[in-house]
Amino acid sequence: MERVTVTRTLDADPDAVRDLIGDVEPFMRAGGFDAVRVDGDRLELENTVGLFEVELVLDVVDADAVLAYEQRDGIFESMRTAYRVEDGPGGATVTATTTFEAVDLPVVGKVLDATVVKRQRRKELEEQFDYLDRQLSG
């Protein structure tokens, strides 16, 4: 199992951060995906990563988190992401953790280097946190 965790402290009210994350469509779009569709508790994401077009169908799941989702259909054997917001002395501390197992892409198969996936995922999470910062600073 591979893991990517990104944490950031925002000078903002934790409830305001939770509300922005809870507005799932714009929050997911902020990750730089090519397409985002939300239908109830189902998310569909499309993104081009290098030479590959990645499509994921995700289910929002109940968890001890502001937002959590798991892959229903896509390139991973399994993938789960959870966003948590904690009250802190400087405002709100946001932590996003994605865990995933082997990738199955045509041509490359399951040997796609996990570092590529980790780098891309870290970039997406950082862009979402940048979005939160921009929305809360303005």
mmCIF file of C-alpha atoms in Angstrom:
data_model
loop_
_atom_site.group_PDB
_atom_site.id
_atom_site.type_symbol
_atom_site.label_atom_id
_atom_site.label_comp_id
_atom_site.label_asym_id
_atom_site.label_seq_id
_atom_site.Cartn_x
_atom_site.Cartn_y
_atom_site.Cartn_z
ATOM 1 C CA MET A 1 0.000 0.000 0.000
ATOM 2 C CA GLU A 2 1.369 3.403 -1.009
ATOM 3 C CA ARG A 3 0.544 6.632 0.837
ATOM 4 C CA VAL A 4 0.602 10.363 0.099
ATOM 5 C CA THR A 5 -0.126 12.841 2.903
ATOM 6 C CA VAL A 6 -0.218 16.616 2.617
ATOM 7 C CA THR A 7 -0.845 18.934 5.584
ATOM 8 C CA ARG A 8 -1.276 22.681 5.697
ATOM 9 C CA THR A 9 -2.269 25.172 8.394
ATOM 10 C CA LEU A 10 -4.629 27.891 7.188
ATOM 11 C CA ASP A 11 -5.282 31.158 9.004
ATOM 12 C CA ALA A 12 -9.025 30.555 8.910
ATOM 13 C CA ASP A 13 -11.976 29.327 10.892
ATOM 14 C CA PRO A 14 -12.020 25.507 10.770
ATOM 15 C CA ASP A 15 -15.769 25.480 10.051
ATOM 16 C CA ALA A 16 -15.238 27.720 7.011
ATOM 17 C CA VAL A 17 -12.592 25.272 5.754
ATOM 18 C CA ARG A 18 -14.963 22.338 6.302
ATOM 19 C CA ASP A 19 -17.700 24.159 4.364
ATOM 20 C CA LEU A 20 -15.414 24.754 1.370
ATOM 21 C CA ILE A 21 -14.315 21.120 1.275
ATOM 22 C CA GLY A 22 -17.955 20.068 1.622
ATOM 23 C CA ASP A 23 -18.781 21.960 -1.575
ATOM 24 C CA VAL A 24 -17.332 18.983 -3.412
ATOM 25 C CA GLU A 25 -17.460 19.969 -7.083
ATOM 26 C CA PRO A 26 -15.458 23.235 -6.938
ATOM 27 C CA PHE A 27 -13.112 21.715 -4.367
ATOM 28 C CA MET A 28 -12.358 18.755 -6.642
ATOM 29 C CA ARG A 29 -12.001 21.029 -9.691
ATOM 30 C CA ALA A 30 -9.341 22.938 -7.762
ATOM 31 C CA GLY A 31 -7.145 19.823 -7.973
ATOM 32 C CA GLY A 32 -6.510 20.600 -11.639
ATOM 33 C CA PHE A 33 -8.509 17.711 -13.093
ATOM 34 C CA ASP A 34 -9.567 17.967 -16.732
ATOM 35 C CA ALA A 35 -13.178 17.072 -15.880
ATOM 36 C CA VAL A 36 -15.155 16.674 -12.653
ATOM 37 C CA ARG A 37 -18.709 15.392 -12.428
ATOM 38 C CA VAL A 38 -20.633 15.023 -9.181
ATOM 39 C CA ASP A 39 -23.844 13.026 -8.956
ATOM 40 C CA GLY A 40 -24.912 12.641 -5.336
ATOM 41 C CA ASP A 41 -22.288 10.496 -3.622
ATOM 42 C CA ARG A 42 -20.592 9.580 -6.890
ATOM 43 C CA LEU A 43 -17.640 11.503 -8.361
ATOM 44 C CA GLU A 44 -16.159 11.075 -11.814
ATOM 45 C CA LEU A 45 -12.726 12.516 -12.489
ATOM 46 C CA GLU A 46 -10.761 12.687 -15.714
ATOM 47 C CA ASN A 47 -7.174 13.805 -16.002
ATOM 48 C CA THR A 48 -4.279 13.529 -18.403
ATOM 49 C CA VAL A 49 -1.068 12.465 -16.686
ATOM 50 C CA GLY A 50 1.847 12.350 -19.090
ATOM 51 C CA LEU A 51 0.801 10.085 -21.945
ATOM 52 C CA PHE A 52 -2.161 8.595 -20.105
ATOM 53 C CA GLU A 53 -5.771 9.626 -19.743
ATOM 54 C CA VAL A 54 -6.956 8.631 -16.307
ATOM 55 C CA GLU A 55 -10.639 8.169 -15.509
ATOM 56 C CA LEU A 56 -11.793 7.436 -11.979
ATOM 57 C CA VAL A 57 -15.257 6.753 -10.617
ATOM 58 C CA LEU A 58 -15.321 7.382 -6.876
ATOM 59 C CA ASP A 59 -17.861 6.848 -4.116
ATOM 60 C CA VAL A 60 -18.089 9.318 -1.246
ATOM 61 C CA VAL A 61 -17.972 7.223 1.918
ATOM 62 C CA ASP A 62 -18.794 7.791 5.549
ATOM 63 C CA ALA A 63 -15.635 8.203 7.551
ATOM 64 C CA ASP A 64 -14.190 10.187 10.398
ATOM 65 C CA ALA A 65 -13.352 12.930 7.900
ATOM 66 C CA VAL A 66 -14.786 16.060 6.304
ATOM 67 C CA LEU A 67 -14.677 14.270 2.938
ATOM 68 C CA ALA A 68 -13.624 10.734 2.079
ATOM 69 C CA TYR A 69 -13.929 8.773 -1.135
ATOM 70 C CA GLU A 70 -12.920 5.413 -2.530
ATOM 71 C CA GLN A 71 -12.404 4.254 -6.084
ATOM 72 C CA ARG A 72 -15.284 2.292 -7.536
ATOM 73 C CA ASP A 73 -13.761 2.001 -10.993
ATOM 74 C CA GLY A 74 -10.416 3.147 -12.349
ATOM 75 C CA ILE A 75 -6.735 2.430 -12.713
ATOM 76 C CA PHE A 76 -5.951 1.430 -9.127
ATOM 77 C CA GLU A 77 -6.450 -1.903 -7.418
ATOM 78 C CA SER A 78 -7.761 0.294 -4.605
ATOM 79 C CA MET A 79 -7.601 4.003 -3.777
ATOM 80 C CA ARG A 80 -8.972 6.012 -0.868
ATOM 81 C CA THR A 81 -8.605 9.672 0.076
ATOM 82 C CA ALA A 82 -9.694 11.364 3.302
ATOM 83 C CA TYR A 83 -9.593 15.073 4.202
ATOM 84 C CA ARG A 84 -9.509 16.026 7.879
ATOM 85 C CA VAL A 85 -9.690 19.480 9.464
ATOM 86 C CA GLU A 86 -8.532 20.101 13.018
ATOM 87 C CA ASP A 87 -8.691 23.224 15.126
ATOM 88 C CA GLY A 88 -5.241 24.593 15.761
ATOM 89 C CA PRO A 89 -3.584 27.573 17.402
ATOM 90 C CA GLY A 90 -3.094 29.281 14.028
ATOM 91 C CA GLY A 91 -6.534 28.443 12.626
ATOM 92 C CA ALA A 92 -7.271 25.192 10.834
ATOM 93 C CA THR A 93 -4.919 22.342 10.056
ATOM 94 C CA VAL A 94 -6.007 20.437 6.955
ATOM 95 C CA THR A 95 -4.634 16.982 6.240
ATOM 96 C CA ALA A 96 -5.351 14.926 3.141
ATOM 97 C CA THR A 97 -4.198 11.329 2.909
ATOM 98 C CA THR A 98 -4.455 9.141 -0.170
ATOM 99 C CA THR A 99 -3.652 5.454 -0.009
ATOM 100 C CA PHE A 100 -3.489 3.321 -3.125
ATOM 101 C CA GLU A 101 -2.450 -0.071 -4.398
ATOM 102 C CA ALA A 102 -0.938 -1.084 -7.717
ATOM 103 C CA VAL A 103 -1.913 0.721 -10.865
ATOM 104 C CA ASP A 104 -3.168 -1.088 -13.935
ATOM 105 C CA LEU A 105 -2.651 0.952 -17.095
ATOM 106 C CA PRO A 106 -2.678 -0.345 -20.660
ATOM 107 C CA VAL A 107 0.843 -0.666 -22.069
ATOM 108 C CA VAL A 108 2.561 -0.034 -18.721
ATOM 109 C CA GLY A 109 0.641 -2.554 -16.630
ATOM 110 C CA LYS A 110 1.095 -2.731 -12.884
ATOM 111 C CA VAL A 111 4.699 -1.579 -12.983
ATOM 112 C CA LEU A 112 3.907 2.129 -13.258
ATOM 113 C CA ASP A 113 6.327 3.682 -10.845
ATOM 114 C CA ALA A 114 4.555 4.694 -7.631
ATOM 115 C CA THR A 115 6.690 7.824 -7.485
ATOM 116 C CA VAL A 116 4.897 9.173 -10.578
ATOM 117 C CA VAL A 117 1.517 8.601 -8.945
ATOM 118 C CA LYS A 118 2.705 10.112 -5.654
ATOM 119 C CA ARG A 119 4.110 13.197 -7.384
ATOM 120 C CA GLN A 120 0.861 13.757 -9.318
ATOM 121 C CA ARG A 121 -1.326 13.200 -6.273
ATOM 122 C CA ARG A 122 0.746 15.545 -4.113
ATOM 123 C CA LYS A 123 0.389 18.224 -6.819
ATOM 124 C CA GLU A 124 -3.412 17.771 -6.905
ATOM 125 C CA LEU A 125 -3.717 17.997 -3.119
ATOM 126 C CA GLU A 126 -1.479 21.080 -2.958
ATOM 127 C CA GLU A 127 -3.638 22.763 -5.621
ATOM 128 C CA GLN A 128 -6.758 22.009 -3.568
ATOM 129 C CA PHE A 129 -5.127 23.510 -0.475
ATOM 130 C CA ASP A 130 -4.084 26.574 -2.536
ATOM 131 C CA TYR A 131 -7.757 26.923 -3.514
ATOM 132 C CA LEU A 132 -8.816 26.828 0.139
ATOM 133 C CA ASP A 133 -6.217 29.462 0.996
ATOM 134 C CA ARG A 134 -7.359 31.736 -1.851
ATOM 135 C CA GLN A 135 -11.036 31.401 -0.967
ATOM 136 C CA LEU A 136 -10.444 32.092 2.695
ATOM 137 C CA SER A 137 -8.016 34.982 2.167
ATOM 138 C CA GLY A 138 -10.215 36.957 -0.200
#
